[in-house]
Amino acid sequence: MGLRDLNNIKLEYRSLSDNVVENFYIPCLSEAWEYDRAVGFFSSKILLKISIGLGAIAKRGGKIKLLVSPQLSKEDYDAIEHGYELRELAKKRMTEAFDENIDFYQKEDRFAMLAYLIEHRILDIKVAIPETYAERALFHEKLGVFKDINGDIISFSGSNNETDAAVTDNYETFDAFCSWKSEESESRCKSKKMRFDSMWNGTEDKLITIEFPEIIKNQILSYSKAGVDYVKLDKDLLKKFNEKKNSNGPKLAPSINLFNYQMEAIDNWKQNNYRGIFDMATGTGKTFTALGGICELYKHQDRLLVIICCPFIHLVEQWTEEAKLFNIDPIVCYGGTKYKDVLKRKLYRLRRKSENFVCVITTNSTFRSEYFQSLLNINLKNTLLIVDEAHNFGADNISECMNIDYPYRLALSATLDRYGDSEGTEKLHNFFGEICIRYDLKEAIAQDKLTPYNYYPEIVTLDDYELEEYYSITQKILKFKYKKDDKKKMPEALKRLLVRRARIIAGAENKIAKLKEVIEPYKDKTNLLIYCGAVKYGQYDYQQCEDEKKQVDRVCAMLRKEYGMKVQKFTSEESTEERKEIIRQYKNQEIQALVAIKCLDEGMNIPSIKTAFILASSTNPKEYIQRRGRVLRKSEGKRYAEIYDFITIPRPLDEANCVPPEFNRVDRKLVEKEFIRLKDFSDLSNNPSRSFKIIEAIEEAYEMNAFVSGDEII
């Protein structure tokens, strides 16, 4: 055997894409009898790194020559001009650079190897110093020569140093030549050998060569010990390198046990070629299931880029914390430019195979940016795209991102279908693929994965001003003659009218008085949540108020004034840091109640919430399903949850039959929208009998069983 038998020697090695230790140094050293190496600046870590792979030469008594250099500054050369001895200054600088206290795996055994090599005259070290200071005169020579018993040579030279950074982090390259491959290669190998010998023997022009400092040699020799298997030492080191490499990827920690339905979801996703949808009720562990899916996919991939998109910043932060439980250290990307350099560097390292796994967690808005999209194309073929609360991805302003052919895709949502947007819903299903699991609320409660709940519907009526405005806006809506199943896009003017009318329901004045009544028994309790509408009182011509306070502000003021409760609003007005502090105080029961608008709708994980008062809820099932889910998460000591739902109807039930015909259908349509939610919440509750009388009264007053809804928007 000899160097010629190494068939996989490449012409060029790049530290960011090649394992130069395992695939170049160790194979060459296993066949070489002579190894000449010039490494540039000296450090104790260089000595330890140079020892990797020398076990084979040590075992057969070959010869190693190591040429190093002290790191001298311009000030050092100025001192030499004033009479300081160059050789003594060089030894002093090298002694300062030799640090025995460095953190290095196998340090003592590797110093013992060097001691053995020096003692047995296998390793000889010399020091090369430029005669005068000049930037180009610094000793940065980086070349190596392997020679076997047959006289064959492999030489290499380039920008690499024998340091950790050169092998793993820096972007370093070197060229390799095999003397038997061609005349040119043979000429290069001989030239490198002659160049090294010239430096070693002190005949290189403007370069001084001196002996290695005895003080450092004696420090190394102090580590000498018998019985070290130096070949095994290298094998153990490579094993450690590989373990470290593998430990950087995602994996399930022993403390994490996914439920059967979560494993089923991952298996189905795998069977669908890692594309699909997790349709899981809020609070049933979509995030953990997706992270488990990442671990499964990574088992079968050499490299993987994971992009996780979230609609809100607080979800990015939440994902980041939970990802760490799966040995994932993500790059967090949103706002500003701080993340850009890190992201760009990591993605290029992934492309050059020096990184095997990169995870990025970002907001939808950052994801769709031109800069972010241009970077993703670098590693497109290795990319998994995970979209949380994926119904948001069907919106016009981000749906164009679904034109890219990501090989692996996963959508997470309890309510993927977009309300009133069949085109957006179709895009989502076409892009992400089949539903891998449906795990609804009923099943989750039955299997004790979510908390059972008691449901208390509270009837609220519109006042005269509100009802008049509701009728007026409805007449304007009817003029558009827009059908629910229309394929054409809904006019913006119609959208504005629908929003304006919805706010009348959300902000019904009587809700404040009703809340004051039903919350009184809870005035000394904690873990309360109150959902308000995005509405401001006094903003309509039909209702004149002394001020224009938002509903959320009026609720906070009422609870503080009437009951002295410690409450805090939780809206888009609060910064990320303020929200974190509010949640901390809430979890520590320093705050009794959170008064929220929409920020808690999607993904916010506060399991301790026990009682919810839903003042406002749109007819969009997505919204009320998620709001219910906020209060059903499992928490220690929480045996059941409570939901107070404010059901808005146009007038008292005993007046329903007195409505003129032209208003009757409008009334019934409003009731129908609220009635759907009432039935849904009641059916899954612990106490459906509590709702039965209200349901029966509404059905009788409005003849709900006989009522057939039209297809136009009313």
JSON list of N, CA and C in Angstrom, two decimals, residues 506-544:
[
{"chain": "A", "resi": 506, "resn": "ALA", "atom": "N", "xyz": [-70.53, 43.88, 17.26]},
{"chain": "A", "resi": 506, "resn": "ALA", "atom": "CA", "xyz": [-69.42, 43.71, 18.21]},
{"chain": "A", "resi": 506, "resn": "ALA", "atom": "C", "xyz": [-69.48, 44.74, 19.33]},
{"chain": "A", "resi": 507, "resn": "GLY", "atom": "N", "xyz": [-69.90, 45.95, 19.00]},
{"chain": "A", "resi": 507, "resn": "GLY", "atom": "CA", "xyz": [-69.85, 47.02, 19.99]},
{"chain": "A", "resi": 507, "resn": "GLY", "atom": "C", "xyz": [-71.19, 47.38, 20.60]},
{"chain": "A", "resi": 508, "resn": "ALA", "atom": "N", "xyz": [-72.14, 46.48, 20.53]},
{"chain": "A", "resi": 508, "resn": "ALA", "atom": "CA", "xyz": [-73.46, 46.77, 21.10]},
{"chain": "A", "resi": 508, "resn": "ALA", "atom": "C", "xyz": [-73.32, 47.31, 22.53]},
{"chain": "A", "resi": 509, "resn": "GLU", "atom": "N", "xyz": [-73.94, 48.47, 22.76]},
{"chain": "A", "resi": 509, "resn": "GLU", "atom": "CA", "xyz": [-73.80, 49.17, 24.04]},
{"chain": "A", "resi": 509, "resn": "GLU", "atom": "C", "xyz": [-74.21, 48.31, 25.23]},
{"chain": "A", "resi": 510, "resn": "ASN", "atom": "N", "xyz": [-75.22, 47.49, 25.05]},
{"chain": "A", "resi": 510, "resn": "ASN", "atom": "CA", "xyz": [-75.73, 46.69, 26.16]},
{"chain": "A", "resi": 510, "resn": "ASN", "atom": "C", "xyz": [-74.74, 45.62, 26.64]},
{"chain": "A", "resi": 511, "resn": "LYS", "atom": "N", "xyz": [-73.70, 45.37, 25.86]},
{"chain": "A", "resi": 511, "resn": "LYS", "atom": "CA", "xyz": [-72.73, 44.36, 26.26]},
{"chain": "A", "resi": 511, "resn": "LYS", "atom": "C", "xyz": [-71.94, 44.79, 27.50]},
{"chain": "A", "resi": 512, "resn": "ILE", "atom": "N", "xyz": [-71.67, 46.07, 27.62]},
{"chain": "A", "resi": 512, "resn": "ILE", "atom": "CA", "xyz": [-70.91, 46.55, 28.77]},
{"chain": "A", "resi": 512, "resn": "ILE", "atom": "C", "xyz": [-71.70, 46.30, 30.06]},
{"chain": "A", "resi": 513, "resn": "ALA", "atom": "N", "xyz": [-72.99, 46.62, 30.04]},
{"chain": "A", "resi": 513, "resn": "ALA", "atom": "CA", "xyz": [-73.83, 46.40, 31.22]},
{"chain": "A", "resi": 513, "resn": "ALA", "atom": "C", "xyz": [-73.97, 44.91, 31.53]},
{"chain": "A", "resi": 514, "resn": "LYS", "atom": "N", "xyz": [-74.11, 44.10, 30.49]},
{"chain": "A", "resi": 514, "resn": "LYS", "atom": "CA", "xyz": [-74.24, 42.66, 30.70]},
{"chain": "A", "resi": 514, "resn": "LYS", "atom": "C", "xyz": [-72.95, 42.08, 31.28]},
{"chain": "A", "resi": 515, "resn": "LEU", "atom": "N", "xyz": [-71.80, 42.55, 30.79]},
{"chain": "A", "resi": 515, "resn": "LEU", "atom": "CA", "xyz": [-70.53, 42.08, 31.33]},
{"chain": "A", "resi": 515, "resn": "LEU", "atom": "C", "xyz": [-70.41, 42.44, 32.81]},
{"chain": "A", "resi": 516, "resn": "LYS", "atom": "N", "xyz": [-70.79, 43.66, 33.15]},
{"chain": "A", "resi": 516, "resn": "LYS", "atom": "CA", "xyz": [-70.74, 44.08, 34.55]},
{"chain": "A", "resi": 516, "resn": "LYS", "atom": "C", "xyz": [-71.56, 43.13, 35.43]},
{"chain": "A", "resi": 517, "resn": "GLU", "atom": "N", "xyz": [-72.66, 42.69, 34.91]},
{"chain": "A", "resi": 517, "resn": "GLU", "atom": "CA", "xyz": [-73.56, 41.80, 35.67]},
{"chain": "A", "resi": 517, "resn": "GLU", "atom": "C", "xyz": [-72.94, 40.40, 35.84]},
{"chain": "A", "resi": 518, "resn": "VAL", "atom": "N", "xyz": [-72.47, 39.80, 34.76]},
{"chain": "A", "resi": 518, "resn": "VAL", "atom": "CA", "xyz": [-72.04, 38.39, 34.83]},
{"chain": "A", "resi": 518, "resn": "VAL", "atom": "C", "xyz": [-70.65, 38.21, 35.42]},
{"chain": "A", "resi": 519, "resn": "ILE", "atom": "N", "xyz": [-69.82, 39.26, 35.38]},
{"chain": "A", "resi": 519, "resn": "ILE", "atom": "CA", "xyz": [-68.45, 39.11, 35.89]},
{"chain": "A", "resi": 519, "resn": "ILE", "atom": "C", "xyz": [-68.36, 39.38, 37.38]},
{"chain": "A", "resi": 520, "resn": "GLU", "atom": "N", "xyz": [-69.43, 39.91, 37.96]},
{"chain": "A", "resi": 520, "resn": "GLU", "atom": "CA", "xyz": [-69.39, 40.27, 39.39]},
{"chain": "A", "resi": 520, "resn": "GLU", "atom": "C", "xyz": [-68.95, 39.10, 40.29]},
{"chain": "A", "resi": 521, "resn": "PRO", "atom": "N", "xyz": [-69.42, 37.84, 40.07]},
{"chain": "A", "resi": 521, "resn": "PRO", "atom": "CA", "xyz": [-68.96, 36.74, 40.92]},
{"chain": "A", "resi": 521, "resn": "PRO", "atom": "C", "xyz": [-67.48, 36.40, 40.75]},
{"chain": "A", "resi": 522, "resn": "TYR", "atom": "N", "xyz": [-66.84, 36.96, 39.71]},
{"chain": "A", "resi": 522, "resn": "TYR", "atom": "CA", "xyz": [-65.43, 36.64, 39.42]},
{"chain": "A", "resi": 522, "resn": "TYR", "atom": "C", "xyz": [-64.49, 37.79, 39.79]},
{"chain": "A", "resi": 523, "resn": "LYS", "atom": "N", "xyz": [-65.01, 38.78, 40.47]},
{"chain": "A", "resi": 523, "resn": "LYS", "atom": "CA", "xyz": [-64.22, 39.99, 40.71]},
{"chain": "A", "resi": 523, "resn": "LYS", "atom": "C", "xyz": [-62.96, 39.74, 41.53]},
{"chain": "A", "resi": 524, "resn": "ASP", "atom": "N", "xyz": [-62.93, 38.65, 42.30]},
{"chain": "A", "resi": 524, "resn": "ASP", "atom": "CA", "xyz": [-61.75, 38.34, 43.11]},
{"chain": "A", "resi": 524, "resn": "ASP", "atom": "C", "xyz": [-60.94, 37.17, 42.53]},
{"chain": "A", "resi": 525, "resn": "LYS", "atom": "N", "xyz": [-61.34, 36.69, 41.36]},
{"chain": "A", "resi": 525, "resn": "LYS", "atom": "CA", "xyz": [-60.68, 35.53, 40.76]},
{"chain": "A", "resi": 525, "resn": "LYS", "atom": "C", "xyz": [-59.60, 35.97, 39.76]},
{"chain": "A", "resi": 526, "resn": "THR", "atom": "N", "xyz": [-58.79, 34.98, 39.34]},
{"chain": "A", "resi": 526, "resn": "THR", "atom": "CA", "xyz": [-57.73, 35.23, 38.36]},
{"chain": "A", "resi": 526, "resn": "THR", "atom": "C", "xyz": [-57.95, 34.33, 37.14]},
{"chain": "A", "resi": 527, "resn": "ASN", "atom": "N", "xyz": [-56.99, 34.39, 36.20]},
{"chain": "A", "resi": 527, "resn": "ASN", "atom": "CA", "xyz": [-57.03, 33.57, 34.98]},
{"chain": "A", "resi": 527, "resn": "ASN", "atom": "C", "xyz": [-58.27, 33.86, 34.13]},
{"chain": "A", "resi": 528, "resn": "LEU", "atom": "N", "xyz": [-58.63, 35.15, 34.05]},
{"chain": "A", "resi": 528, "resn": "LEU", "atom": "CA", "xyz": [-59.78, 35.58, 33.26]},
{"chain": "A", "resi": 528, "resn": "LEU", "atom": "C", "xyz": [-59.31, 36.17, 31.93]},
{"chain": "A", "resi": 529, "resn": "LEU", "atom": "N", "xyz": [-60.13, 35.98, 30.90]},
{"chain": "A", "resi": 529, "resn": "LEU", "atom": "CA", "xyz": [-59.86, 36.55, 29.58]},
{"chain": "A", "resi": 529, "resn": "LEU", "atom": "C", "xyz": [-61.14, 37.16, 29.04]},
{"chain": "A", "resi": 530, "resn": "ILE", "atom": "N", "xyz": [-61.05, 38.40, 28.55]},
{"chain": "A", "resi": 530, "resn": "ILE", "atom": "CA", "xyz": [-62.22, 39.09, 28.00]},
{"chain": "A", "resi": 530, "resn": "ILE", "atom": "C", "xyz": [-61.89, 39.49, 26.57]},
{"chain": "A", "resi": 531, "resn": "TYR", "atom": "N", "xyz": [-62.68, 38.99, 25.62]},
{"chain": "A", "resi": 531, "resn": "TYR", "atom": "CA", "xyz": [-62.49, 39.33, 24.22]},
{"chain": "A", "resi": 531, "resn": "TYR", "atom": "C", "xyz": [-63.41, 40.47, 23.83]},
{"chain": "A", "resi": 532, "resn": "CYS", "atom": "N", "xyz": [-62.83, 41.53, 23.28]},
{"chain": "A", "resi": 532, "resn": "CYS", "atom": "CA", "xyz": [-63.59, 42.68, 22.82]},
{"chain": "A", "resi": 532, "resn": "CYS", "atom": "C", "xyz": [-63.53, 42.78, 21.30]},
{"chain": "A", "resi": 533, "resn": "GLY", "atom": "N", "xyz": [-64.36, 43.64, 20.75]},
{"chain": "A", "resi": 533, "resn": "GLY", "atom": "CA", "xyz": [-64.33, 43.89, 19.32]},
{"chain": "A", "resi": 533, "resn": "GLY", "atom": "C", "xyz": [-63.43, 45.06, 19.00]},
{"chain": "A", "resi": 534, "resn": "ALA", "atom": "N", "xyz": [-63.00, 45.14, 17.74]},
{"chain": "A", "resi": 534, "resn": "ALA", "atom": "CA", "xyz": [-62.17, 46.27, 17.29]},
{"chain": "A", "resi": 534, "resn": "ALA", "atom": "C", "xyz": [-63.10, 47.43, 16.94]},
{"chain": "A", "resi": 535, "resn": "VAL", "atom": "N", "xyz": [-63.71, 47.98, 17.97]},
{"chain": "A", "resi": 535, "resn": "VAL", "atom": "CA", "xyz": [-64.74, 48.99, 17.76]},
{"chain": "A", "resi": 535, "resn": "VAL", "atom": "C", "xyz": [-64.53, 50.15, 18.72]},
{"chain": "A", "resi": 536, "resn": "LYS", "atom": "N", "xyz": [-64.90, 51.33, 18.25]},
{"chain": "A", "resi": 536, "resn": "LYS", "atom": "CA", "xyz": [-64.78, 52.53, 19.08]},
{"chain": "A", "resi": 536, "resn": "LYS", "atom": "C", "xyz": [-66.16, 53.16, 19.22]},
{"chain": "A", "resi": 537, "resn": "TYR", "atom": "N", "xyz": [-66.59, 53.37, 20.44]},
{"chain": "A", "resi": 537, "resn": "TYR", "atom": "CA", "xyz": [-67.91, 53.96, 20.68]},
{"chain": "A", "resi": 537, "resn": "TYR", "atom": "C", "xyz": [-67.91, 55.44, 20.30]},
{"chain": "A", "resi": 538, "resn": "GLY", "atom": "N", "xyz": [-69.02, 55.88, 19.71]},
{"chain": "A", "resi": 538, "resn": "GLY", "atom": "CA", "xyz": [-69.13, 57.27, 19.31]},
{"chain": "A", "resi": 538, "resn": "GLY", "atom": "C", "xyz": [-68.65, 57.53, 17.91]},
{"chain": "A", "resi": 539, "resn": "GLN", "atom": "N", "xyz": [-68.23, 56.47, 17.19]},
{"chain": "A", "resi": 539, "resn": "GLN", "atom": "CA", "xyz": [-67.70, 56.70, 15.84]},
{"chain": "A", "resi": 539, "resn": "GLN", "atom": "C", "xyz": [-68.81, 56.73, 14.79]},
{"chain": "A", "resi": 540, "resn": "TYR", "atom": "N", "xyz": [-70.02, 56.31, 15.17]},
{"chain": "A", "resi": 540, "resn": "TYR", "atom": "CA", "xyz": [-71.14, 56.29, 14.22]},
{"chain": "A", "resi": 540, "resn": "TYR", "atom": "C", "xyz": [-72.06, 57.50, 14.45]},
{"chain": "A", "resi": 541, "resn": "ASP", "atom": "N", "xyz": [-72.67, 57.96, 13.37]},
{"chain": "A", "resi": 541, "resn": "ASP", "atom": "CA", "xyz": [-73.61, 59.07, 13.49]},
{"chain": "A", "resi": 541, "resn": "ASP", "atom": "C", "xyz": [-74.82, 58.70, 14.32]},
{"chain": "A", "resi": 542, "resn": "TYR", "atom": "N", "xyz": [-75.16, 57.39, 14.29]},
{"chain": "A", "resi": 542, "resn": "TYR", "atom": "CA", "xyz": [-76.39, 56.98, 14.96]},
{"chain": "A", "resi": 542, "resn": "TYR", "atom": "C", "xyz": [-76.27, 56.96, 16.47]},
{"chain": "A", "resi": 543, "resn": "GLN", "atom": "N", "xyz": [-75.05, 57.03, 16.97]},
{"chain": "A", "resi": 543, "resn": "GLN", "atom": "CA", "xyz": [-74.89, 56.88, 18.43]},
{"chain": "A", "resi": 543, "resn": "GLN", "atom": "C", "xyz": [-73.91, 57.94, 18.92]},
{"chain": "A", "resi": 544, "resn": "GLN", "atom": "N", "xyz": [-74.40, 58.90, 19.64]},
{"chain": "A", "resi": 544, "resn": "GLN", "atom": "CA", "xyz": [-73.56, 59.98, 20.12]},
{"chain": "A", "resi": 544, "resn": "GLN", "atom": "C", "xyz": [-73.09, 59.69, 21.55]}
]
